[in-house]
Amino acid sequence: MTIAGSQQKLATVPPTLEWIGGVEGHLRLIDQTCLPGELVMLDCRDVETLFEAIRALRVRGAPAIGIAAAYGVCLGIQGAVDVAEILQRVDATVSRLAASRPTAVNLFWALERMQRVARSEAALGPRELAQRLLGEARAIHDEDRRMCREIGRHGAALLADDQGVLTHCNAGGLATADYGTALAVFFAAHEAGKRLHVWVDETRPLLQGARLTAWELCARGIPATLICDSMAAQVMREGRVQAVVVGADRIAANGDTANKIGTYGVALLAQAHGIPFYVAAPTSTFDRSLASGEAIPIEQRSADEITLSFGRRTAPVGIGVYNPAFDVTPARLIRGIICERGVIEPVEASSIARMLDGAARPGERSPASG
Amino acid sequence: MTIAGSQQKLATVPPTLEWIGGVEGHLRLIDQTCLPGELVMLDCRDVETLFEAIRALRVRGAPAIGIAAAYGVCLGIQGAVDVAEILQRVDATVSRLAASRPTAVNLFWALERMQRVARSEAALGPRELAQRLLGEARAIHDEDRRMCREIGRHGAALLADDQGVLTHCNAGGLATADYGTALAVFFAAHEAGKRLHVWVDETRPLLQGARLTAWELCARGIPATLICDSMAAQVMREGRVQAVVVGADRIAANGDTANKIGTYGVALLAQAHGIPFYVAAPTSTFDRSLASGEAIPIEQRSADEITLSFGRRTAPVGIGVYNPAFDVTPARLIRGIICERGVIEPVEASSIARMLDGAARPGERSPASG
């Protein structure tokens, strides 16, 4: 379903993810591979369609794929006749969707949460259990909305008026249920009246910065300039950047952070220019089972993304290609991690543990510890 | 004139630049914008065709545009009836071609050299003067061939066996008259039996690494892996790179080096990983009139190179774009400058002056001082 060309006004942009209907409903996504040229909606009515959508990055961004996977469990159980079949279908769906992408931990976090609910509520009837699972997916979705606003609020306090900021990839509304993690920081600062100029790394190979982040910033009327990834050092050297904020796909117990390939290089460049480098991510992005970033699995993607990604061959047949989708930025390069509970600073195992183990606020679940 | 698809064997690849015929001849170029998809030859029979070819990067690379410009002066005087007209046409051609691209100093160096010859030889008849100018252009061309070999020889001595090396953009045969500057180092080391693995930055926005460097390495059968520019930090962190070698477009008296945008970032990343960073360039690339890199003019190119270069729009209409074609790497980040006379190390004004002011070898002109 194609809605329109790319120059959407914000009010006309549909949600990144939306569950349509009740337990027999379906998940509607913005197909992000078509942006910014076209706004195409994809209706996922079965697990395989969603699996392909996650794998092909039609829906992407760590929080968004967590939410999508939770709804995917609701798709997986449709038509099951009894609780035993629901439980079996939950496990099968969790296994299938867990194989879609390996790095972002929110995917596994959301799937495990759905699985836990299914097992603990198995005394319910099939209809009630299905309702309960859809309720849990909706709760994950709602929590993500609140998370974005809280991250925005905490992060905006770190930015002064009249600053240049730089981001890599897309950690915006298209990566979450509301208005993002890294971009939430900029959006909240902008709403608070701070004048920002955003430098947008285009983010090769798939250009999430050029296609998605630039689109979100244009839609909100925030001054922004697109650059190639290779220009970030020069822009920093020219004194145009006072802070870097990026998202995260998985954060180890010590603060080492996996994010889109290129993030580690940006962090080194920021360090070389004395620019603070922040990560913005919900607590569901922490993987405390990993002591450090060394153990984070890094997805390797197809060579075609580099040699053919825009519909024409731009490298000779026969050249070797290396295409890691993520890298790991060591904690020592990160000034602070902005999560929905506040800012973790300094970034080290003890301060992370303090934040994650601290009492959740009323009405808030603590995903990383729960 | 299209010759064939991209998978050329080395023996079948025509020269990057070739003067066809005598004083009334023309310049034949590989149109590098068509690589690696097609090998298309462009015949330049007038100054405007050459001007456009330089401006549009059909011929690019600092040494190659110097050679092309020298031949351009020979095109510019064709049909002149007397020496006065030749001199007037030389000046007009020099002015025109000097406006094609601002950063690479070899262009200005070659044009000034042609202009100097025209003025000093004005006592000749028109036919003899035209011959003399073509002879000078051929001399610049020949010197460049020898320069490549000498840079290769000096640079190869810096590399050990079984190393990973990384380069940015294309400083190969397509950028010179023979087999390059930075790539000459790899080619000479390879010929000397050293096993290298070359990591090739794709070099956004125009992908000279993916399109040209990868093509040259494939043609020579040298093991190579293409990466996005944003992956260089990760490849370094994985211990896969033991040296970086790049070309240069202009080097100031203190060693600050302008080269393709992204080079400065690569130099910072190399420093952060303790990897030596070398510049390979002929002495004609030095501009001793500039005390430091601050004064090097940096070409700004069209936004379309970033937003439309893959043949389809990849960023929203309305986004701001910054597209500097070059950046300046400060001398402190450069381990050594490999020129045809040897390796300048440490890179500082005094060692550069010593190398450039040193006696030229028999039969060799000293372009930077002459």
XYZ file of C-alpha atoms in Angstrom:
740
model
C 0.000 0.000 0.000
C 1.720 3.132 -1.201
C 0.517 6.282 0.491
C 2.390 9.136 -1.058
C 5.712 10.617 -2.101
C 8.379 11.431 0.396
C 7.598 14.976 1.406
C 5.244 14.036 4.204
C 4.198 16.586 6.775
C 4.601 15.185 10.232
C 0.848 15.105 10.915
C 0.306 12.821 7.930
C 3.001 10.267 8.766
C 1.478 7.022 10.045
C 2.992 5.222 13.026
C 6.113 3.157 12.409
C 4.255 0.123 13.807
C 0.560 -0.350 14.467
C -1.516 -3.370 15.487
C -4.780 -3.298 13.583
C -7.765 -5.022 15.255
C -7.945 -7.513 18.116
C -6.350 -10.931 18.658
C -7.109 -11.878 15.065
C -5.708 -8.574 13.785
C -2.408 -7.844 12.082
C 0.674 -5.655 12.279
C 1.012 -2.686 9.913
C 4.530 -1.314 9.355
C 6.098 1.502 7.412
C 8.293 -0.315 4.858
C 11.445 1.676 5.576
C 13.308 0.330 2.559
C 11.074 2.525 0.363
C 11.808 5.790 2.215
C 12.350 8.582 1.440
C 11.083 8.044 -2.118
C 7.764 6.496 -1.163
C 5.782 5.925 2.001
C 4.680 2.313 1.656
C 2.765 0.433 4.356
C 3.307 -3.288 4.801
C 0.622 -5.436 6.438
C 2.127 -8.454 8.202
C -0.534 -11.125 8.613
C 1.802 -14.033 9.337
C 5.134 -14.727 10.968
C 7.001 -15.312 7.714
C 6.062 -11.910 6.312
C 7.291 -10.305 9.518
C 10.455 -12.425 9.545
C 11.288 -11.226 6.051
C 10.459 -7.629 7.004
C 12.884 -7.711 9.929
C 15.587 -9.504 7.945
C 15.304 -7.082 5.011
C 15.247 -4.059 7.343
C 11.716 -3.041 6.326
C 11.341 -2.536 10.051
C 14.613 -1.794 11.855
C 16.005 -0.116 14.917
C 16.498 -2.092 18.102
C 13.369 -0.936 19.985
C 11.144 -1.235 16.903
C 12.174 -4.788 16.116
C 11.509 -5.695 19.751
C 7.956 -4.374 19.454
C 7.464 -5.992 16.051
C 8.644 -9.345 17.395
C 6.227 -9.135 20.334
C 3.339 -8.596 17.929
C 4.820 -11.367 15.806
C 4.100 -13.801 18.649
C 0.455 -12.676 18.473
C 0.451 -13.442 14.752
C 2.041 -16.830 15.409
C -0.737 -18.057 17.677
C -3.647 -17.044 15.455
C -5.864 -20.041 14.704
C -4.481 -22.194 17.516
C -7.317 -24.269 18.938
C -6.143 -24.818 22.501
C -3.611 -23.656 25.067
C -1.192 -26.464 24.262
C -1.139 -25.393 20.649
C -0.706 -21.740 21.664
C 2.292 -22.624 23.811
C 3.809 -24.705 21.035
C 3.192 -21.904 18.511
C 4.694 -19.313 20.860
C 7.892 -21.340 21.125
C 8.050 -21.903 17.363
C 7.457 -18.217 16.637
C 10.066 -17.153 19.184
C 12.604 -19.518 17.616
C 11.827 -18.306 14.141
C 11.920 -14.589 14.850
C 15.035 -14.924 17.039
C 16.819 -16.102 13.888
C 15.982 -12.946 11.956
C 18.781 -10.702 13.189
C 21.473 -11.475 15.755
C 22.773 -8.227 17.240
C 19.973 -6.067 18.659
C 19.134 -7.577 22.034
C 15.706 -5.919 22.299
C 14.471 -8.582 19.861
C 15.411 -11.386 22.264
C 14.288 -9.395 25.266
C 10.800 -8.919 23.812
C 10.510 -12.527 22.628
C 11.545 -13.853 26.032
C 9.081 -11.575 27.736
C 6.249 -12.883 25.552
C 7.361 -16.465 26.158
C 7.466 -15.876 29.911
C 3.938 -14.519 29.898
C 2.654 -17.464 27.841
C 4.161 -19.957 30.253
C 3.082 -18.204 33.402
C -0.482 -17.693 32.172
C -1.054 -21.166 30.780
C -3.894 -21.731 33.221
C -6.044 -19.309 31.231
C -8.329 -20.456 28.455
C -7.069 -20.115 24.853
C -9.042 -16.955 24.140
C -7.934 -15.305 27.378
C -4.325 -16.328 26.852
C -4.349 -14.836 23.366
C -5.808 -11.640 24.827
C -3.169 -11.625 27.543
C -0.360 -11.985 24.964
C -1.723 -9.193 22.823
C -1.950 -7.118 25.995
C 1.700 -7.818 26.714
C 2.738 -6.810 23.193
C 0.720 -3.623 23.563
C 2.409 -2.998 26.930
C 5.849 -3.353 25.322
C 4.690 -0.929 22.649
C 3.333 1.574 25.208
C 6.421 1.362 27.392
C 8.535 2.151 24.361
C 6.499 5.299 23.712
C 7.050 6.494 27.271
C 10.693 5.487 27.093
C 11.276 7.763 24.097
C 9.864 10.766 25.920
C 11.902 10.075 29.050
C 15.112 9.601 27.066
C 14.356 12.825 25.250
C 13.858 14.666 28.514
C 17.028 13.363 30.162
C 19.130 13.830 27.042
C 17.916 17.318 26.191
C 19.220 18.522 29.536
C 22.731 17.628 28.354
C 22.565 19.960 25.329
C 23.078 23.704 25.486
C 21.345 26.228 23.250
C 22.838 26.919 19.824
C 24.820 23.712 19.417
C 25.841 21.495 16.563
C 25.113 17.817 17.162
C 25.949 14.791 15.056
C 24.270 11.424 14.786
C 24.938 8.224 12.883
C 22.291 5.898 11.398
C 18.679 6.312 12.481
C 17.659 6.153 16.117
C 14.484 8.128 15.580
C 10.769 7.610 15.375
C 11.293 5.010 12.665
C 13.406 2.937 15.072
C 10.956 3.116 17.963
C 7.281 3.446 18.877
C 7.393 7.189 19.361
C 10.115 9.636 18.464
C 13.298 7.779 18.995
C 16.260 7.475 21.310
C 19.143 9.571 19.934
C 16.744 11.677 17.880
C 14.404 11.977 20.872
C 17.209 13.920 22.551
C 17.290 16.373 19.640
C 13.504 16.531 19.332
C 13.050 17.223 23.036
C 15.772 19.889 23.014
C 14.143 21.478 19.972
C 10.731 21.430 21.690
C 12.337 23.070 24.719
C 13.403 25.944 22.469
C 17.077 25.041 22.116
C 18.451 25.819 18.688
C 20.285 22.824 17.286
C 21.910 22.084 13.978
C 22.004 18.353 13.296
C 24.797 16.817 11.203
C 23.524 13.564 9.723
C 25.966 10.816 8.733
C 24.460 9.182 5.658
C 25.400 5.760 7.110
C 26.586 3.433 4.406
C 25.828 0.929 3.161
C 22.054 1.246 3.534
C 21.906 5.023 4.089
C 19.600 5.013 7.102
C 20.951 8.480 7.914
C 20.269 9.932 4.456
C 16.992 8.112 3.926
C 15.429 8.024 7.390
C 17.075 10.459 9.812
C 17.164 13.254 7.229
C 13.492 12.551 6.492
C 12.496 12.750 10.158
C 14.433 15.974 10.702
C 12.923 17.565 7.576
C 9.439 16.539 8.705
C 10.004 18.323 12.036
C 11.640 21.375 10.506
C 14.885 20.971 12.442
C 17.934 22.475 10.694
C 20.047 19.597 9.464
C 22.874 18.888 7.052
C 23.555 15.538 5.432
C 27.178 14.427 5.071
C 28.943 11.298 3.936
C 30.296 9.252 6.828
C 33.815 10.170 5.720
C 33.099 13.877 6.321
C 32.367 13.644 10.056
C 36.019 14.209 11.002
C 36.215 17.356 8.899
C 32.942 18.742 10.276
C 34.243 18.140 13.804
C 37.539 19.788 12.973
C 35.690 22.851 11.703
C 34.163 23.221 15.185
C 30.634 22.546 14.018
C 29.827 19.702 16.423
C 29.513 20.063 20.196
C 27.979 16.656 20.958
C 27.441 13.278 19.310
C 24.381 11.194 20.206
C 23.731 7.747 18.750
C 21.432 4.826 19.494
C 22.419 1.282 20.456
C 21.600 -2.278 19.497
C 23.114 -3.997 22.526
C 24.999 -2.724 25.563
C 27.152 -5.103 27.610
C 27.327 -5.011 31.407
C 30.423 -2.776 31.298
C 28.883 -0.257 28.870
C 30.545 -1.440 25.654
C 27.937 -0.620 23.009
C 27.101 -2.311 19.727
C 25.535 0.054 17.230
C 25.461 0.541 13.456
C 28.806 0.027 11.747
C 30.721 3.291 11.785
C 29.703 4.271 15.305
C 33.034 3.185 16.781
C 34.894 5.348 14.272
C 32.686 8.340 15.076
C 33.415 7.808 18.782
C 37.179 7.825 18.104
C 36.850 10.995 16.018
C 34.792 12.648 18.760
C 37.461 11.753 21.298
C 40.188 13.196 19.067
C 38.291 16.493 18.915
C 37.272 16.613 22.585
C 33.568 16.229 21.755
C 31.331 14.323 24.209
C 29.863 11.132 22.770
C 26.540 9.889 24.167
C 24.535 6.708 23.637
C 20.755 6.926 23.986
C 18.963 3.615 24.541
C 16.280 2.114 26.737
C 17.178 -0.257 29.559
C 15.888 -3.105 27.360
C 19.031 -2.636 25.235
C 21.341 -3.767 28.035
C 22.514 -7.352 27.972
C 23.969 -7.923 31.384
C 24.741 -11.538 30.538
C 27.729 -10.231 28.586
C 30.564 -8.827 30.663
C 31.970 -6.824 27.762
C 31.380 -6.009 24.124
C 33.769 -8.727 22.957
C 30.956 -11.269 23.249
C 28.313 -9.340 21.304
C 27.506 -11.243 18.084
C 28.011 -9.027 15.027
C 25.730 -9.601 12.056
C 27.500 -9.977 8.706
C 25.357 -8.903 5.784
C 25.418 -9.450 2.040
C 28.178 -8.016 -0.158
C 25.445 -6.777 -2.478
C 24.529 -4.082 0.043
C 27.887 -2.461 -0.757
C 28.389 -3.340 -4.422
C 24.802 -3.183 -5.708
C 22.717 -1.500 -3.100
C 21.266 1.295 -5.172
C 20.329 -0.705 -8.199
C 23.552 -0.359 -10.120
C 26.853 -2.163 -9.753
C 29.487 0.165 -8.327
C 32.365 -2.267 -7.820
C 34.017 -4.820 -10.099
C 32.773 -8.381 -10.075
C 35.310 -10.445 -8.169
C 36.349 -7.948 -5.512
C 36.150 -9.264 -1.950
C 33.729 -7.455 0.355
C 33.464 -7.207 4.139
C 30.122 -6.015 5.470
C 29.731 -6.131 9.244
C 26.422 -4.454 10.140
C 27.580 -3.297 13.570
C 30.657 -2.418 15.558
C 31.319 -2.115 19.257
C 32.258 1.184 20.856
C 34.209 0.620 24.073
C 32.753 2.183 27.209
C 35.823 4.395 27.674
C 34.792 6.423 24.607
C 31.228 7.022 25.867
C 30.603 10.081 28.058
C 27.176 8.915 29.157
C 24.342 6.494 28.368
C 20.955 8.196 28.300
C 18.208 5.738 29.253
C 14.603 6.272 30.314
C 15.629 6.386 33.967
C 18.353 8.988 33.619
C 21.934 9.386 32.448
C 24.505 6.754 33.347
C 27.781 8.592 33.830
C 30.532 7.559 34.078
C 29.925 4.542 31.869
C 31.176 1.549 33.827
C 29.796 -1.685 35.219
C 29.046 -0.311 38.690
C 27.127 2.776 37.564
C 25.202 0.679 35.036
C 24.294 -1.861 37.694
C 23.174 0.927 40.013
C 20.874 2.377 37.374
C 19.444 -0.954 36.227
C 19.007 -2.393 39.707
C 17.513 0.794 41.119
C 13.829 0.791 42.010
C 11.642 1.227 38.965
C 9.303 4.197 39.153
C 5.649 3.525 39.924
C 3.914 2.030 36.941
C 7.199 1.354 35.185
C 8.558 -2.103 34.563
C 12.259 -2.671 34.709
C 12.827 -4.753 31.602
C 16.514 -5.355 32.038
C 16.089 -6.807 35.500
C 12.613 -8.328 35.145
C 34.054 4.789 -27.745
C 33.098 1.852 -25.531
C 35.656 -0.907 -25.492
C 34.251 -3.609 -23.263
C 32.734 -4.555 -19.953
C 34.578 -4.107 -16.727
C 36.455 -7.350 -16.311
C 39.537 -6.236 -18.206
C 42.734 -8.160 -18.002
C 45.614 -5.874 -17.305
C 47.191 -6.419 -20.708
C 44.069 -5.156 -22.442
C 43.643 -1.971 -20.407
C 44.581 1.104 -22.439
C 46.633 3.894 -20.880
C 44.813 6.335 -18.611
C 46.010 9.190 -20.863
C 47.494 9.027 -24.343
C 48.398 11.710 -26.875
C 47.455 10.467 -30.319
C 49.459 11.914 -33.227
C 51.693 14.972 -33.503
C 51.116 18.658 -32.787
C 47.734 18.459 -34.492
C 46.830 15.321 -32.558
C 44.490 14.857 -29.601
C 44.315 13.484 -26.081
C 42.597 10.153 -25.455
C 41.436 9.427 -21.905
C 39.744 6.600 -20.082
C 36.414 8.103 -19.009
C 36.673 7.079 -15.384
C 33.069 7.930 -14.580
C 32.017 4.826 -16.555
C 34.221 2.402 -14.619
C 33.915 -0.338 -13.540
C 30.814 -1.024 -15.606
C 32.255 0.007 -18.944
C 35.652 0.949 -20.327
C 34.875 4.035 -22.379
C 37.545 6.117 -24.121
C 37.064 9.851 -24.506
C 38.856 11.755 -27.269
C 39.524 15.371 -26.275
C 40.071 17.462 -29.427
C 39.562 20.869 -27.838
C 40.092 22.623 -24.537
C 36.420 22.704 -23.590
C 36.022 18.946 -23.865
C 39.052 18.520 -21.637
C 37.834 21.188 -19.209
C 34.563 19.325 -18.810
C 36.391 16.000 -18.465
C 38.487 17.362 -15.590
C 35.550 19.098 -13.919
C 33.352 15.981 -14.149
C 36.177 13.718 -12.924
C 36.346 11.762 -16.196
C 40.069 12.188 -15.635
C 41.035 12.652 -11.992
C 43.902 12.122 -9.622
C 46.384 14.922 -9.024
C 49.213 13.682 -11.284
C 46.845 12.684 -14.111
C 45.103 16.042 -14.227
C 48.510 17.723 -14.340
C 49.437 15.661 -17.402
C 46.030 16.194 -18.995
C 46.308 19.943 -18.489
C 49.759 20.014 -20.104
C 48.361 18.298 -23.184
C 45.406 20.667 -22.961
C 47.797 23.538 -23.692
C 48.807 21.675 -26.877
C 45.126 21.428 -27.842
C 44.650 25.106 -27.107
C 47.290 26.302 -29.591
C 46.170 24.157 -32.526
C 45.415 26.317 -35.553
C 47.282 29.357 -34.226
C 48.947 31.102 -37.177
C 51.898 32.801 -35.483
C 53.875 32.881 -32.266
C 51.913 35.826 -30.878
C 48.722 33.887 -31.289
C 50.292 30.801 -29.727
C 51.360 32.808 -26.682
C 47.926 34.370 -26.371
C 46.263 30.964 -26.725
C 48.614 29.426 -24.153
C 47.604 32.077 -21.626
C 43.909 31.659 -22.390
C 44.139 27.867 -22.109
C 46.056 28.082 -18.861
C 43.425 30.427 -17.404
C 40.607 28.218 -18.522
C 42.014 24.898 -17.305
C 43.187 26.442 -14.020
C 39.510 27.107 -13.287
C 38.536 23.461 -13.653
C 39.400 22.244 -10.156
C 40.957 24.204 -7.292
C 42.677 21.803 -4.914
C 45.184 19.550 -6.687
C 48.279 21.681 -7.187
C 49.767 19.474 -9.921
C 47.264 21.085 -12.285
C 48.710 24.550 -11.661
C 52.248 23.230 -11.566
C 51.883 21.671 -15.032
C 50.125 24.693 -16.506
C 52.784 27.058 -15.193
C 55.505 24.840 -16.552
C 53.923 24.915 -20.018
C 53.482 28.661 -19.795
C 57.104 29.139 -18.768
C 58.301 27.106 -21.746
C 56.099 29.062 -24.150
C 57.478 32.369 -22.922
C 61.094 31.305 -22.804
C 60.965 29.747 -26.291
C 59.096 32.555 -28.021
C 62.048 33.140 -30.335
C 61.213 29.880 -32.143
C 58.960 29.762 -35.160
C 55.308 28.781 -34.631
C 55.763 25.200 -35.809
C 58.864 24.718 -33.661
C 57.209 26.295 -30.622
C 54.231 23.975 -30.961
C 56.639 21.037 -31.204
C 58.506 22.274 -28.152
C 55.281 22.537 -26.139
C 54.174 19.054 -27.121
C 57.650 17.885 -26.139
C 57.235 19.486 -22.721
C 53.844 17.851 -22.196
C 55.365 14.517 -23.179
C 58.217 15.161 -20.730
C 55.748 15.781 -17.903
C 54.006 12.558 -18.918
C 57.285 10.598 -19.015
C 58.512 12.003 -15.717
C 55.251 10.914 -14.131
C 55.800 7.354 -15.359
C 59.260 7.274 -13.798
C 57.936 8.934 -10.669
C 55.410 6.127 -10.136
C 58.117 3.499 -10.308
C 60.388 5.385 -7.933
C 57.596 5.984 -5.422
C 56.739 2.304 -5.660
C 60.344 1.331 -4.996
C 60.793 3.645 -2.008
C 57.395 2.828 -0.536
C 57.623 -0.939 -0.929
C 60.673 -0.922 1.295
C 58.457 0.324 4.142
C 56.131 -2.692 3.983
C 56.890 -6.080 5.483
C 55.758 -9.388 4.047
C 52.265 -10.624 4.918
C 50.711 -7.315 5.873
C 47.319 -5.747 5.668
C 47.325 -2.291 4.144
C 44.511 0.186 3.710
C 44.000 2.947 1.186
C 41.386 5.608 0.585
C 40.179 6.852 -2.821
C 42.241 5.988 -5.913
C 45.898 6.881 -6.171
C 46.633 4.237 -8.756
C 47.291 3.903 -12.435
C 44.072 5.749 -13.180
C 45.371 8.761 -11.247
C 48.779 8.827 -12.933
C 50.652 7.982 -16.098
C 51.840 4.625 -14.918
C 50.772 2.652 -11.878
C 50.078 5.225 -9.276
C 51.426 6.708 -6.086
C 49.809 4.987 -3.082
C 48.929 1.948 -5.221
C 52.426 1.973 -6.719
C 53.678 1.160 -3.233
C 51.410 -1.894 -3.108
C 52.144 -2.911 -6.698
C 55.895 -2.680 -6.179
C 55.716 -4.626 -2.923
C 53.586 -7.271 -4.656
C 56.084 -7.471 -7.542
C 58.848 -7.889 -4.982
C 57.041 -10.969 -3.671
C 55.581 -9.462 -0.530
C 52.137 -10.811 0.275
C 49.732 -7.982 0.939
C 46.032 -7.793 1.580
C 44.609 -4.443 0.553
C 41.587 -2.964 2.350
C 39.858 -0.558 0.002
C 37.716 2.284 1.376
C 34.863 2.699 -1.092
C 35.299 6.494 -0.812
C 31.961 8.247 -0.858
C 30.471 10.117 -2.490
C 31.896 9.136 -5.900
C 33.194 5.706 -4.930
C 36.648 6.008 -6.473
C 37.777 3.234 -4.135
C 34.982 0.829 -5.096
C 34.973 1.719 -8.762
C 38.631 2.384 -9.556
C 40.986 1.065 -6.876
C 39.100 -2.217 -6.591
C 39.218 -2.517 -10.384
C 42.973 -1.945 -10.520
C 43.637 -4.439 -7.732
C 41.412 -7.070 -9.380
C 43.185 -6.529 -12.706
C 46.529 -7.214 -11.031
C 45.289 -10.160 -8.990
C 46.188 -8.617 -5.656
C 44.051 -9.851 -2.738
C 41.754 -7.026 -1.745
C 38.602 -6.401 0.230
C 36.217 -3.536 -0.329
C 34.703 -1.833 2.720
C 32.519 1.183 3.336
C 34.463 4.148 4.667
C 32.694 3.713 7.995
C 34.210 0.227 8.419
C 37.879 1.270 8.434
C 37.945 1.750 12.212
C 36.543 -1.729 12.795
C 38.977 -3.351 10.361
C 41.847 -1.595 12.138
C 40.542 -2.680 15.514
C 40.462 -6.283 14.317
C 44.204 -6.024 13.690
C 43.888 -6.425 9.942
C 45.782 -3.278 8.929
C 49.497 -2.709 9.486
C 49.921 0.396 7.322
C 47.828 3.030 5.584
C 49.038 4.598 2.327
C 47.122 7.341 0.507
C 47.825 9.808 -2.274
C 47.753 13.601 -2.072
C 46.329 16.538 -3.982
C 48.430 19.275 -2.403
C 51.062 19.250 0.337
C 51.947 22.464 2.179
C 55.500 23.419 3.152
C 55.045 21.921 6.615
C 53.677 18.591 5.314
C 49.968 19.199 5.927
C 48.315 17.203 3.137
C 45.085 17.771 1.238
C 43.618 14.567 -0.120
C 40.178 13.096 -0.842
C 37.588 13.824 1.841
C 37.805 11.142 4.511
C 41.588 10.943 4.520
C 41.888 13.041 7.688
C 39.477 10.724 9.486
C 41.433 7.659 8.355
C 44.636 9.290 9.663
C 43.027 9.862 13.074
C 41.794 6.257 13.168
C 45.254 4.995 12.228
C 46.776 7.054 15.027
C 44.238 5.686 17.526
C 45.271 2.130 16.566
C 49.023 2.774 16.381
C 49.131 2.145 12.627
C 51.640 4.123 10.521
C 50.007 6.467 8.019
C 51.931 7.309 4.829
C 51.311 9.749 2.009
C 52.669 8.854 -1.448
C 52.992 11.750 -3.885
C 55.463 13.193 -6.378
C 57.383 16.356 -5.572
C 55.065 18.190 -7.993
C 52.348 17.837 -5.338
C 54.160 20.117 -2.889
C 53.046 23.729 -2.738
C 55.766 25.481 -0.810
C 54.027 28.817 -1.214
C 51.663 27.678 1.561
C 53.170 27.489 5.032
C 50.471 25.122 6.286
C 47.365 23.286 5.190
C 45.078 26.015 6.507
C 45.591 27.908 3.246
C 44.833 25.047 0.852
C 41.617 25.818 -1.072
C 39.058 23.039 -0.624
C 36.728 22.330 -3.519
C 33.029 22.181 -2.630
C 31.046 19.971 -4.989
C 27.373 19.498 -5.827
C 24.894 18.133 -3.289
C 23.665 15.774 -6.004
C 26.842 13.715 -5.654
C 25.561 12.679 -2.222
C 21.794 12.636 -2.707
C 21.542 11.281 -6.268
C 24.794 9.600 -7.134
C 23.522 6.041 -7.315
C 21.041 7.065 -9.970
C 18.142 7.284 -7.591
C 17.342 9.853 -4.942
C 18.482 8.565 -1.567
C 17.739 11.589 0.622
C 14.650 13.744 1.056
C 14.268 16.861 -1.068
C 14.984 19.832 1.167
C 17.728 18.361 3.350
C 20.878 20.506 3.543
C 24.048 18.902 2.199
C 27.738 19.617 2.801
C 30.112 18.145 0.215
C 33.747 19.161 0.589
C 35.795 17.130 -1.912
C 38.969 17.169 0.179
C 40.204 17.516 3.711
C 43.599 18.335 5.168
C 45.533 15.831 7.242
C 47.936 17.609 9.586
C 51.601 16.657 9.274
C 51.692 15.340 12.851
C 49.484 12.399 11.782
C 51.733 11.426 8.844
C 54.578 9.001 9.488
C 56.281 9.669 6.182
C 55.776 11.158 2.729
C 56.938 8.840 -0.032
C 58.056 10.825 -3.072
C 60.117 9.868 -6.125
C 63.310 10.948 -4.375
C 62.790 8.939 -1.209
C 60.842 9.004 2.037
C 60.488 12.254 3.965
C 60.450 11.315 7.620
C 59.752 12.935 10.012
C 57.219 15.072 8.179
C 58.119 18.658 9.002
C 59.126 21.786 7.113
C 62.877 21.263 7.482
C 62.947 17.665 6.251
C 60.647 18.560 3.370
C 62.871 21.475 2.392
C 65.920 19.242 2.537
C 64.351 16.696 0.206
C 62.953 19.240 -2.241
C 66.057 21.424 -2.331
C 68.397 18.471 -2.654
C 70.198 18.000 -5.952
C 67.997 16.353 -8.525
C 69.410 13.173 -9.973
C 70.977 13.304 -13.440
C 68.304 13.646 -16.079
C 65.644 14.458 -13.507
C 63.995 17.817 -13.186
C 63.078 19.085 -9.783
C 59.552 20.328 -10.397
C 58.864 21.755 -6.958
C 61.927 23.976 -7.035
C 62.192 24.570 -10.760
